[in-house]
Short mmCIF file of C-alpha atoms in Angstrom, two decimals:
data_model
loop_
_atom_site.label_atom_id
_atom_site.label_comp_id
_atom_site.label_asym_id
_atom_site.label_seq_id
_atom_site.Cartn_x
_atom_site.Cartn_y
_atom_site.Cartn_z
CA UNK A 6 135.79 23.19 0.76
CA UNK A 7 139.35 24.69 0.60
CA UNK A 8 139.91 28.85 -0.32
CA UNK A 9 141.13 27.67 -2.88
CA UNK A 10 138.70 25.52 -4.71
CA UNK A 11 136.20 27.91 -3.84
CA UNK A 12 138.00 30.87 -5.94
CA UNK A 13 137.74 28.57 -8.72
CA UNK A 14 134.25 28.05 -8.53
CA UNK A 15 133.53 32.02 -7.95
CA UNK A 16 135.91 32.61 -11.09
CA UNK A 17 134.11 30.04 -13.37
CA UNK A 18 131.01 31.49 -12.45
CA UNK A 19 131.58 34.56 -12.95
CA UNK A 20 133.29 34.05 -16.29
CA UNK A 21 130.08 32.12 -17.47
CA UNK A 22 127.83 34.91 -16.37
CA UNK A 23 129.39 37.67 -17.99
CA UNK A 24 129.16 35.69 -21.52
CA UNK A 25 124.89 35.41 -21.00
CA UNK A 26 123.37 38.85 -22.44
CA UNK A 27 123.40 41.65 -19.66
CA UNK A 28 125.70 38.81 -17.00
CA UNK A 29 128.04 42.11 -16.33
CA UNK A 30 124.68 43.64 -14.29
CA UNK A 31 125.50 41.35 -11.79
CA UNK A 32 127.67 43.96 -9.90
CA UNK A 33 124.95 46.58 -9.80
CA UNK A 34 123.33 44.40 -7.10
CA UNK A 35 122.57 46.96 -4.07
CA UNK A 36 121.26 44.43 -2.04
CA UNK A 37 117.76 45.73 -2.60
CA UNK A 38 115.74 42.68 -1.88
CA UNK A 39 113.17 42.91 -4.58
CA UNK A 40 114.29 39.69 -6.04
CA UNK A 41 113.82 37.93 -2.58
CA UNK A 42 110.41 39.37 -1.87
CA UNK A 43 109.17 38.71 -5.75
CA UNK A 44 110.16 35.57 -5.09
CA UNK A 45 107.44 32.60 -4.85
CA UNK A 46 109.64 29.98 -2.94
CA UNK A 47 112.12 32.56 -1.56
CA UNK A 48 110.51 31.90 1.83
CA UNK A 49 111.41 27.68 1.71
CA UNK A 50 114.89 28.69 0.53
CA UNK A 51 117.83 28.80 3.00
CA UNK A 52 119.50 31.28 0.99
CA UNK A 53 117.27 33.95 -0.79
CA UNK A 54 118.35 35.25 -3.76
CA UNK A 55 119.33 38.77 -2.53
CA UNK A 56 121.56 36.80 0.11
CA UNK A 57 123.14 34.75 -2.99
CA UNK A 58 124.41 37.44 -4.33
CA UNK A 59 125.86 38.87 -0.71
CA UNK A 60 127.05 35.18 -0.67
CA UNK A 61 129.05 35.49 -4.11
CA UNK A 62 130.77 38.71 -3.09
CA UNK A 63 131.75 37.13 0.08
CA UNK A 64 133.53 34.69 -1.35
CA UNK A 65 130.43 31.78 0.26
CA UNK A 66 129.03 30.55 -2.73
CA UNK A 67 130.23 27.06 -1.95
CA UNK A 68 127.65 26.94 1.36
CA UNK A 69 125.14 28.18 -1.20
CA UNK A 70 125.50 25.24 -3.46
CA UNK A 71 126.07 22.66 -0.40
CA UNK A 72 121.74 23.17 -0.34
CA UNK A 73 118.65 22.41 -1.88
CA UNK A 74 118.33 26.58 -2.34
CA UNK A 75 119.03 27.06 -6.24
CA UNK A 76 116.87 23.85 -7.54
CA UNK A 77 113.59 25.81 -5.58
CA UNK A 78 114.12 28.52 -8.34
CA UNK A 79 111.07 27.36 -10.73
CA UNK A 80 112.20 29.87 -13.53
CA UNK A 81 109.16 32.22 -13.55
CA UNK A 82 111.15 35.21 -13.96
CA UNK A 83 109.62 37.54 -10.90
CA UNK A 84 112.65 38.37 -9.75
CA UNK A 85 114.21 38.81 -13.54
CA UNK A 86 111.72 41.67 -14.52
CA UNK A 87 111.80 43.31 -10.93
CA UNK A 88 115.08 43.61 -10.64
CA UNK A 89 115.94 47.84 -10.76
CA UNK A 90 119.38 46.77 -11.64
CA UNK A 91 118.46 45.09 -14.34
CA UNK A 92 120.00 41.92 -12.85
CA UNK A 93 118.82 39.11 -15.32
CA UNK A 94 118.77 37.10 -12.01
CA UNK A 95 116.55 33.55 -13.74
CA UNK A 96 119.89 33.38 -15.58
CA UNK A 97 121.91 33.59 -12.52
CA UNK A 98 120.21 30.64 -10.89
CA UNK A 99 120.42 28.70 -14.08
CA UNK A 100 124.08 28.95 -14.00
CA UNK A 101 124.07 27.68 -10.26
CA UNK A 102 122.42 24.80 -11.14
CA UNK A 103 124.68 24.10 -13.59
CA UNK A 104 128.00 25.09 -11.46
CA UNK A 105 126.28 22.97 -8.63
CA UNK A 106 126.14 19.82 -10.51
CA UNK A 107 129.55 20.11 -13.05
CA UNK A 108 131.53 20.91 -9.41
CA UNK A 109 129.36 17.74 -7.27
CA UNK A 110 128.07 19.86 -4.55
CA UNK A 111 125.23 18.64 -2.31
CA UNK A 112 122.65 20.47 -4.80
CA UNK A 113 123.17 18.25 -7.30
CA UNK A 114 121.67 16.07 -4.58
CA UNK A 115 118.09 17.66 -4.81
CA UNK A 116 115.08 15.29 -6.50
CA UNK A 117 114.63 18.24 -8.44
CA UNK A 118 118.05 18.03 -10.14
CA UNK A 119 117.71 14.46 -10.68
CA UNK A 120 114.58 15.12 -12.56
CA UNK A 121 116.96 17.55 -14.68
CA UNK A 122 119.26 15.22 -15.40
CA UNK A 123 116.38 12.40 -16.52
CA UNK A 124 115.19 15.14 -18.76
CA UNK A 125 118.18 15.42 -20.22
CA UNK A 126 119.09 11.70 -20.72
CA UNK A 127 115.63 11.20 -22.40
CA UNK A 128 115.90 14.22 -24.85
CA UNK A 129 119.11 12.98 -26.06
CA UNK A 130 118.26 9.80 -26.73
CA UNK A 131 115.17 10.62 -28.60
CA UNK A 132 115.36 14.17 -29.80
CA UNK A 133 112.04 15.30 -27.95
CA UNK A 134 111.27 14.06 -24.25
CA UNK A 135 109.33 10.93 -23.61
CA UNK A 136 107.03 11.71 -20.25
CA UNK A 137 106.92 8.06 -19.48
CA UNK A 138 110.85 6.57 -20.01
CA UNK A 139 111.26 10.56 -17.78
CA UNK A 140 109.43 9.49 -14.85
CA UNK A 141 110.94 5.86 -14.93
CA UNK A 142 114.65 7.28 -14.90
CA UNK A 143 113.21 9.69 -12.36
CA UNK A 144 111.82 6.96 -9.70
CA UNK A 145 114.55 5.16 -10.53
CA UNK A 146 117.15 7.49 -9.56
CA UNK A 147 115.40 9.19 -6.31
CA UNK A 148 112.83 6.86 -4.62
CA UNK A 149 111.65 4.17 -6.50
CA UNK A 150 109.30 3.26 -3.98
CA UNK A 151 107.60 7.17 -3.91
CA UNK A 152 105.93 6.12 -7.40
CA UNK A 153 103.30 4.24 -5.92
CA UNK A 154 102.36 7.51 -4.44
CA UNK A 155 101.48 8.84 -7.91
CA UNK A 156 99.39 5.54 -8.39
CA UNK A 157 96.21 7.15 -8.75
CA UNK A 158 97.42 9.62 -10.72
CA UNK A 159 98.94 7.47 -13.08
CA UNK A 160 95.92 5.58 -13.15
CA UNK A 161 93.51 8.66 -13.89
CA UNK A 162 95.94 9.98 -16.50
CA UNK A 163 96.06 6.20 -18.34
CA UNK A 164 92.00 6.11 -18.49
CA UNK A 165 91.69 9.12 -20.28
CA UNK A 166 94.77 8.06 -22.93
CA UNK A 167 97.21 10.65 -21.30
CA UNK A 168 99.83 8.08 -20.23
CA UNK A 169 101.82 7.87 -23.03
CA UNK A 170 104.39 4.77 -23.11
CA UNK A 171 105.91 4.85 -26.45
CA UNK A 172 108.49 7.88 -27.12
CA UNK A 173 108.14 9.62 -30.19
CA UNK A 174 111.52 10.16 -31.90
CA UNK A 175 112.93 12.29 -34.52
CA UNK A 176 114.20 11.50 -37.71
CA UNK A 177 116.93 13.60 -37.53
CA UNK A 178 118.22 12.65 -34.82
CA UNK A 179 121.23 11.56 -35.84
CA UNK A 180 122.34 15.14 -37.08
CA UNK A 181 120.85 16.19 -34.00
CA UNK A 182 124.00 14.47 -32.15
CA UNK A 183 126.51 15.79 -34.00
CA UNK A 184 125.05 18.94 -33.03
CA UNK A 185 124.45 18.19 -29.43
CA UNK A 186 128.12 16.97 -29.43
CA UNK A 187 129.86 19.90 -31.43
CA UNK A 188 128.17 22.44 -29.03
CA UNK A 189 129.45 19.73 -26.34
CA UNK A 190 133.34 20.33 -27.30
CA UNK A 191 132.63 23.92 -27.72
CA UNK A 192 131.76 24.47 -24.08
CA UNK B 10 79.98 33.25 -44.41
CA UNK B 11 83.14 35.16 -44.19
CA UNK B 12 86.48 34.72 -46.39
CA UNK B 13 89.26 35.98 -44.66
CA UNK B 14 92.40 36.53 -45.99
CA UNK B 15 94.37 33.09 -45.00
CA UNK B 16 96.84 33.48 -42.39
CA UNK B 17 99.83 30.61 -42.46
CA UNK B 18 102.04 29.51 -39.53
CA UNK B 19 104.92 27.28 -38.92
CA UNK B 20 103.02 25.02 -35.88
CA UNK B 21 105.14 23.88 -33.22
CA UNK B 22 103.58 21.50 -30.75
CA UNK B 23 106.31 20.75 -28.41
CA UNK B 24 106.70 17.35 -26.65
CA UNK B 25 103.65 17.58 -24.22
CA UNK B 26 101.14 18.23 -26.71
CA UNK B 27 101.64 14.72 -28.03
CA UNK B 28 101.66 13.38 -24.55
CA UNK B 29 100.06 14.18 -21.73
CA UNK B 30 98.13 17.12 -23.05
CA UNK B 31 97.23 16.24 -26.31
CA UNK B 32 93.74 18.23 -25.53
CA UNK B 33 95.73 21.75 -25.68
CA UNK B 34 97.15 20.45 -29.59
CA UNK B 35 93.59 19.37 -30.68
CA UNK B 36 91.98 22.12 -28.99
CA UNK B 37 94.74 24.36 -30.81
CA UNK B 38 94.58 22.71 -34.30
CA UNK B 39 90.67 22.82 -34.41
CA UNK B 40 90.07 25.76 -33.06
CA UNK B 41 92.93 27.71 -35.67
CA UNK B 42 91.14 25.37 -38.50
CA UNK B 43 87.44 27.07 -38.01
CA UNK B 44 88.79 30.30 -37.86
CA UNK B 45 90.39 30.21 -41.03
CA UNK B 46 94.01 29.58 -40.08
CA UNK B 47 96.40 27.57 -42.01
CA UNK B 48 98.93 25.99 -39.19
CA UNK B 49 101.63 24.05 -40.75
CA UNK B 50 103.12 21.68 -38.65
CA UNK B 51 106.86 21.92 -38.15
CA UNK B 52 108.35 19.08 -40.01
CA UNK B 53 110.56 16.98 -38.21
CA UNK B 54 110.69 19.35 -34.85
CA UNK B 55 112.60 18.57 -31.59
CA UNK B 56 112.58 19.04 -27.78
CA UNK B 57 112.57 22.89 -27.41
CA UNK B 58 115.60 22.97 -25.17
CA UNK B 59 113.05 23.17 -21.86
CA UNK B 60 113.47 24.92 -18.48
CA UNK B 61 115.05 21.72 -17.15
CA UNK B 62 117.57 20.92 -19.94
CA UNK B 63 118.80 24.50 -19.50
CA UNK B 64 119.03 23.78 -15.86
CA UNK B 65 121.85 20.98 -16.58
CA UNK B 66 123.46 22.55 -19.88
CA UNK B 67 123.24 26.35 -21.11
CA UNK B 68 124.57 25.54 -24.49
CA UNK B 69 123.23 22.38 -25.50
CA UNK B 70 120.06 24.03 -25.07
CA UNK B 71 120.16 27.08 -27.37
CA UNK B 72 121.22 24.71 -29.99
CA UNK B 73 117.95 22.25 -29.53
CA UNK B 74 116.08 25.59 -29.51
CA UNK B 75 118.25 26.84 -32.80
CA UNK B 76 117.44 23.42 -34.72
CA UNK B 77 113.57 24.43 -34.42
CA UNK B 78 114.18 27.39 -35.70
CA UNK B 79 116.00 26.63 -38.07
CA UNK B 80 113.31 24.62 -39.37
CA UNK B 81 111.28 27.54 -39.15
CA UNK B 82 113.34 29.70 -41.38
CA UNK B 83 112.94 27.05 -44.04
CA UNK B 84 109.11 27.55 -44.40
CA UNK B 85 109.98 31.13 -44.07
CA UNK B 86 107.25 31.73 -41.85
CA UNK B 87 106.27 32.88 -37.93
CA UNK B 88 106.83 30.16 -35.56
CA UNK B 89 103.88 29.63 -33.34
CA UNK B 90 103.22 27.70 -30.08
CA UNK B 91 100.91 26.76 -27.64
CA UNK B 92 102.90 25.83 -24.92
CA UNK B 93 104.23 28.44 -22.82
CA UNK B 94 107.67 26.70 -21.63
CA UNK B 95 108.19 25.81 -25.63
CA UNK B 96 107.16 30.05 -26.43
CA UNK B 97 109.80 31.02 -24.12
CA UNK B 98 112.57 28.81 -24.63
CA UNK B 99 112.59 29.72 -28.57
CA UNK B 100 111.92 33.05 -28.49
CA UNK B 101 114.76 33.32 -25.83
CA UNK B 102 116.69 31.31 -27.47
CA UNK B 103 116.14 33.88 -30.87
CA UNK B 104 116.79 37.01 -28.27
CA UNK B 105 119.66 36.25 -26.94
CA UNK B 106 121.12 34.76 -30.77
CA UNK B 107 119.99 38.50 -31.63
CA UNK B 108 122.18 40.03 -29.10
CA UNK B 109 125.27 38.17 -28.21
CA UNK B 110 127.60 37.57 -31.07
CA UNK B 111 129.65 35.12 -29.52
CA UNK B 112 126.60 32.55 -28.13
CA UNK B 113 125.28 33.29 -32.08
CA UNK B 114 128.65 32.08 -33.86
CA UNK B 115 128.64 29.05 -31.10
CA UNK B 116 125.18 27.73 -32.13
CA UNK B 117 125.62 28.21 -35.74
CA UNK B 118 128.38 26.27 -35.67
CA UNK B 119 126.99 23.69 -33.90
CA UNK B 120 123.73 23.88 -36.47
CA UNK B 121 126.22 23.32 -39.24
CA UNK B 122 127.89 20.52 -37.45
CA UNK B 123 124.11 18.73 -38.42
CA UNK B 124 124.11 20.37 -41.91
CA UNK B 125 121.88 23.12 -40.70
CA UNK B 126 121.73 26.47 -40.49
CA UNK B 127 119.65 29.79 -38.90
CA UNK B 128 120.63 33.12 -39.81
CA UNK B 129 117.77 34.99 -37.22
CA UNK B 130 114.95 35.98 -39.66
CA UNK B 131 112.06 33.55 -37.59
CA UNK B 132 109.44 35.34 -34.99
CA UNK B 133 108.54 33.48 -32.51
CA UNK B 134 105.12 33.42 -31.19
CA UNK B 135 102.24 32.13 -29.02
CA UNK B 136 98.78 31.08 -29.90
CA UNK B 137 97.57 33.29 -27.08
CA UNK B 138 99.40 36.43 -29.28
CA UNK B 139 98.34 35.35 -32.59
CA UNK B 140 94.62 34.69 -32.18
CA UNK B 141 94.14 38.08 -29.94
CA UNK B 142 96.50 40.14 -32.41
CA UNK B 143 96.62 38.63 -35.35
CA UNK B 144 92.73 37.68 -35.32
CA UNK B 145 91.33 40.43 -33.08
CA UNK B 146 88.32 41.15 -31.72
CA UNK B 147 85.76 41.47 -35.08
CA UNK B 148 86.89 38.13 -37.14
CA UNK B 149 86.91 36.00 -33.67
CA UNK B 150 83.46 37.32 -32.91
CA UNK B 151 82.31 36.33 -35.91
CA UNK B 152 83.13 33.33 -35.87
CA UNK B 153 81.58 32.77 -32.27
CA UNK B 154 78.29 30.90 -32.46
CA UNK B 155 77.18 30.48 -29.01
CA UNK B 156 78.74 32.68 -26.92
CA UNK B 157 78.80 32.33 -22.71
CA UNK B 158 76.56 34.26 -21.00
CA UNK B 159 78.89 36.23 -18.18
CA UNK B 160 80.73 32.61 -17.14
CA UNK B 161 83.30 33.79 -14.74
CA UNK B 162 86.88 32.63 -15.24
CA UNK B 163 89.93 33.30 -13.88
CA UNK B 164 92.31 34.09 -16.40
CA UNK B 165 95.91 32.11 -15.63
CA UNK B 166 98.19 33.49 -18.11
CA UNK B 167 101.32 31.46 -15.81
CA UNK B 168 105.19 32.99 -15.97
CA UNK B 169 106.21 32.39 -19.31
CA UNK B 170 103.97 33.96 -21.56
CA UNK B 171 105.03 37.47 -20.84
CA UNK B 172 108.24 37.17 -18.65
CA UNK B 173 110.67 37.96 -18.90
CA UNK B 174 110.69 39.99 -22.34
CA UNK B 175 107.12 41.34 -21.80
CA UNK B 176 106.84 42.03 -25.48
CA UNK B 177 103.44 40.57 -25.86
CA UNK B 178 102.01 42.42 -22.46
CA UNK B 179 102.20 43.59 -19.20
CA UNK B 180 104.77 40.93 -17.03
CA UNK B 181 103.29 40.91 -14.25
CA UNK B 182 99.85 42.15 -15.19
CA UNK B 183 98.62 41.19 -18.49
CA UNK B 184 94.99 41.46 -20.12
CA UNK B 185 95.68 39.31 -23.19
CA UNK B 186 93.57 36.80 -22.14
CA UNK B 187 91.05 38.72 -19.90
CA UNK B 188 90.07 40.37 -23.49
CA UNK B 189 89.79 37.29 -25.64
CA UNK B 190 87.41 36.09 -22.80
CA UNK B 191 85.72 38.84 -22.60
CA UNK B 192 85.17 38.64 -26.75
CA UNK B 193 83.64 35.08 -26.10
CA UNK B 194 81.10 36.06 -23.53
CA UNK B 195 83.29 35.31 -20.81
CA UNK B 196 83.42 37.62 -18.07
CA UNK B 197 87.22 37.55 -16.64
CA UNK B 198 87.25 38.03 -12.63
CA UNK B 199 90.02 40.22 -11.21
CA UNK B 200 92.82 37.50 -10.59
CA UNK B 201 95.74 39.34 -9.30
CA UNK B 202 97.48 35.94 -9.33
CA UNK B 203 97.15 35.42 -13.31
CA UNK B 204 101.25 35.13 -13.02
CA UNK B 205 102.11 33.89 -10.05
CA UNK B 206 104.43 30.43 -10.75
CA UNK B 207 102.34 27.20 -10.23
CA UNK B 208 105.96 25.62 -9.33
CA UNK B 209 106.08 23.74 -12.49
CA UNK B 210 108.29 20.46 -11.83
CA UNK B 211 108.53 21.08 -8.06
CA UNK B 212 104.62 19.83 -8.15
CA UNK B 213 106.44 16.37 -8.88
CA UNK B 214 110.03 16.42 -7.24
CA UNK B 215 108.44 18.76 -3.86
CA UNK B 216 104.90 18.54 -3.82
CA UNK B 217 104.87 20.44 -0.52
CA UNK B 218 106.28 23.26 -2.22
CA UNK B 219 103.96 22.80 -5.61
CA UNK B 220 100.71 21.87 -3.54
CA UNK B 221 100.87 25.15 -1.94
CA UNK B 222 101.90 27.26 -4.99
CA UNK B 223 98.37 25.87 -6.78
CA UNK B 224 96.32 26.09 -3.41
CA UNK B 225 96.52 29.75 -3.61
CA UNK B 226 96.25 30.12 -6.87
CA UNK B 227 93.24 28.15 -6.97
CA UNK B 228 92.25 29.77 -3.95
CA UNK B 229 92.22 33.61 -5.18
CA UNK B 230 90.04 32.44 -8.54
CA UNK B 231 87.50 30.80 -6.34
CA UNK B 232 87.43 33.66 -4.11
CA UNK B 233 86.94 35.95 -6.79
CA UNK B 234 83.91 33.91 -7.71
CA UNK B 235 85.93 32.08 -10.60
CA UNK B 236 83.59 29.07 -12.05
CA UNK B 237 86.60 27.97 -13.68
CA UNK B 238 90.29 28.78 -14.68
CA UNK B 239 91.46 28.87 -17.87
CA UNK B 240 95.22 27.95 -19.01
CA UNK B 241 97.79 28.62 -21.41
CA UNK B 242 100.16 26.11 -20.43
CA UNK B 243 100.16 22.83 -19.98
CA UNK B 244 102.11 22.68 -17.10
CA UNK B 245 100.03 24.91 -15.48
CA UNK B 246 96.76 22.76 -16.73
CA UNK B 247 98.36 19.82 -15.11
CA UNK B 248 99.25 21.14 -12.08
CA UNK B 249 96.16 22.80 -11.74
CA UNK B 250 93.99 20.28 -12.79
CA UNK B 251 95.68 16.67 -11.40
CA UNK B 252 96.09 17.38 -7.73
CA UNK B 253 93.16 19.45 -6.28
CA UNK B 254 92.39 16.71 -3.66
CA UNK B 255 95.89 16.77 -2.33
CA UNK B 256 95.71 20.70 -2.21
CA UNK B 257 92.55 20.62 -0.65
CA UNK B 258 94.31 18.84 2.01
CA UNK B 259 97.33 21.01 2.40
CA UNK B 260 95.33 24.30 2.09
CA UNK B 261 92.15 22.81 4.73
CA UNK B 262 89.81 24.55 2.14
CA UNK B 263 88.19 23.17 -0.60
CA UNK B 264 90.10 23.30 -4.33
CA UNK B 265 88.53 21.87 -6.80
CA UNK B 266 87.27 24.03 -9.87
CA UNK B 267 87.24 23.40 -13.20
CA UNK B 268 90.52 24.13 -15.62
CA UNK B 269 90.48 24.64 -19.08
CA UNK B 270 92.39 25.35 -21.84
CA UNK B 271 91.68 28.84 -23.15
CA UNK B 272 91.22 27.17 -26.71
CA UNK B 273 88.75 24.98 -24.96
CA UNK B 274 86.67 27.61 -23.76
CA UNK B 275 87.29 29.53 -27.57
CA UNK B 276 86.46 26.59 -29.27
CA UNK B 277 83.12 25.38 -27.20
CA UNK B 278 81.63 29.33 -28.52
CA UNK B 279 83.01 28.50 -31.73
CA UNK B 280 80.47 25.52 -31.89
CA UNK B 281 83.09 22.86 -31.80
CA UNK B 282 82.26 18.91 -30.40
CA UNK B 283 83.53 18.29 -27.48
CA UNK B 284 85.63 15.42 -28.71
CA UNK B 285 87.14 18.03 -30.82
CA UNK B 286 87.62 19.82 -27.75
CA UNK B 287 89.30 16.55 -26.22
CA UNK B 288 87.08 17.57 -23.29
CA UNK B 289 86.95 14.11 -22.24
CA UNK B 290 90.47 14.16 -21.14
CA UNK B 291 89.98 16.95 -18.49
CA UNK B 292 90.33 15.35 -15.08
CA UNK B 293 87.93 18.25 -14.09
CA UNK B 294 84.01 18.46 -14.94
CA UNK B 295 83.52 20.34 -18.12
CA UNK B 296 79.70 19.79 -18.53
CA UNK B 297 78.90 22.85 -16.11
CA UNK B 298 81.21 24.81 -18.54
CA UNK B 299 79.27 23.71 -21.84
CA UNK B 300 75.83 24.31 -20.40
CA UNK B 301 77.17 28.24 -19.71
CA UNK B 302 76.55 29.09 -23.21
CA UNK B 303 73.83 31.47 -23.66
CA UNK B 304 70.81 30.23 -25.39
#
């Protein structure tokens, strides 16, 4: 990735963050660690969070996103009420993801994302998600083959009626797009 | 028998409830019916703007959140849920429409683009909240007609209950639940994991991440002595509940314990049927957790 490009990305991102509630805490980050040690996947992560951060400042956000790193984040807020800065640092990752995807870098890659992205695909369409049409346009876009590992699963859920096939949608859901796609044009 | 005053709330039961967990929404609804709770369902409600549609788009999200609430504001009442990702994702969604002008005047307008509207007057709130402070102690007692005699349970409130706002209790520590278990007989074991994350989608996308998350969870409870865990999610119930052989295998210790629903374990003291329990769709035994009832 070129100096350049990578300003960009550091600019957009930072210009997103300071427009979520308390995004300007950012640069009170003393490099503390808490948020890396409260961390539940921190240790599977080739970045921890504390090293994001050193990462951003450094201008190396771009070799952040080129890895699996931000999609470990399973939004449980540790780090978020830790934080002695007050860093709102959930929020941070959430915009990663984001940034990660809208610029294609290799995190965008990650199964996890691609279950994202099925999410959101099926709550458009139908207003509310539909767990069976998610896990279709999931297999379908990572592994179709990996389903049959959740065979059994499947199979224990469906005998005790929790497989549901049919999605249930919403009446409004027309209204619901021209909301979706005003707040869309907005962005 | 006792008349309490009626207590009404705008139900929301959020796209898993009418899927894969429908036990948590019959648990819920039966359980708020015998204690004299009037829960109106939302009419119409949508997707709740989840963990993993905020992942892909920030603003999107706030306004599938703001439509709900919206809704809400229309019956004029509190908004209550029983699913922890749905609690947070509305209430944050209300927070941060509280406190930043600009993201409030972006979903409003979006709102209006649908003919709706939400001006910030709904509370948000979760079943675990309202029964233990809305209820309390004396009217859910007395409505308990077999009570457990000293079951142990590990109490798994999961992240997003009291994180990050920690409004309804402790973050990292809370006792909301250890007290309504202790009200039904219950006696709650000391489970310093009751918020530690039980990976939530990485169970499906990385299970070798997930698996190991739940193996220690599971693994402090049954430590502790834990004859089963109750839930407040049902993410956590699922993850919990769906893959203790595979975590037995990752962990080289034996998983498997019985999860429940804390409105399951409220409801089978309240006298409620099992199929009004929907016990039959635990993939974990539930008979061992009946027969606990003091005689």
């Amino acid at each position: 990735m070129q100096a350049v490009e990578s300003e960009k990305v550091k600019q957009t991102f930072l210009a997103n963050i300071y427009s979520i509630p308390y995004g300007e805490r950012l640069a009170e980050c003393q490099q503390c660690g808490t948020c890396s040690a409260s961390c539940p996947t921190g240790e599977r992560m080739d970045y921890s969070p504390r090293e994001i951060i050193a990462a951003l400042r450094a201008g190396l956000l771009d070799r952040v996103l080129e890895t699996n790193t931000v999609w470990l984040c399973s939004s449980c807020y540790s780090c978020t009420v830790r934080c002695p800065a007050g860093i709102k640092f959930t929020d941070v990752m959430y915009e990663l993801k984001r940034l990660g995807n809208d610029y294609g870098f290799k995190s965008r890659k990650s199964p996890t994302a691609k279950m994202a992205k099925s999410f959101v695909k099926t709550v458009d369409r139908h207003g509310r998600n539909a767990e069976g049409e998610l896990l279709v346009r999931y297999y379908l876009s990572t592994n179709p083959l990996s389903a049959l590992k959740q065979f059994w699963f499947g199979l224990r859920m469906m005998l005790r009626g929790r497989m549901p096939f049919l999605p249930h949608g919403i009446k409004g859901r027309n209204d619901l797009k021209k909301m979706i796609q005003a707040a869309t044009e907005g962005a | 028998m006792i008349a309490p005053v009626k207590k009404t709330y705008a139900y929301y039961p959020g796209c898993s409830l009418i899927a894969t967990n429908k036990a948590y929404d019959i648990s819920t609804r039966n359980v708020a019916r015998v204690l004299g709770m009037d829960m109106i369902e939302l009419e119409d409600w949508n997707c709740c703007g989840a963990t993993a549609y905020m992942a892909i788009r920030e603003k999107r999200s706030f306004v599938l959140s703001a439509r709900n609430l919206a809704l809400a504001e229309k019956q004029g009442r509190d908004l209550v849920t029983a699913c922890a990702g749905c609690y947070l994702s509305l209430h944050k969604t209300n927070v941060y429409m509280d406190e930043e002008p600009k993201m409030r005047e972006d979903v409003r307008k979006a709102l209006k683009a649908g003919g709706m509207d939400y001006t910030g007057s709904v509370k948000v709130r979760h079943m675990l909240d309202v029964l233990v402070n809305d209820l309390g102690e004396e009217e859910i007692k007395q409505h308990v007609v077999r009570a457990f005699g000293g079951l142990k349970v590990a109490p798994y409130c999961g992240c997003q209950i009291t994180r990050p706002f920690g409004d309804i209790d402790d973050p990292e520590f809370p006792v909301i639940m250890h007290k309504l278990l202790s009200w039904i007989g219950a006696e709650p074991v000391p489970f310093l994991m009751t918020t530690k994350c039980c990976g939530g989608m990485l169970m499906v996308t990385q299970p070798e991440v997930g698996e190991e998350l739940v193996g220690r969870i599971i693994l402090a409870a049954k430590d502790k002595g834990a004859e089963c865990i109750s839930t407040a999610c049902p993410l956590c119930q699922i993850n919990l509940e769906a893959y203790q052989a595979k975590v037995s295998r990752r962990m080289g210790k034996d998983c498997s314990i019985p999860v429940l629903y804390f409105t399951q374990l409220l409801g089978i003291t309240l006298g409620l049927e099992p199929r009004n329990l929907a016990l039959r769709d635990n993939l974990t035994p539930t008979e061992a957790i009946i027969a606990a009832r003091s005689a």
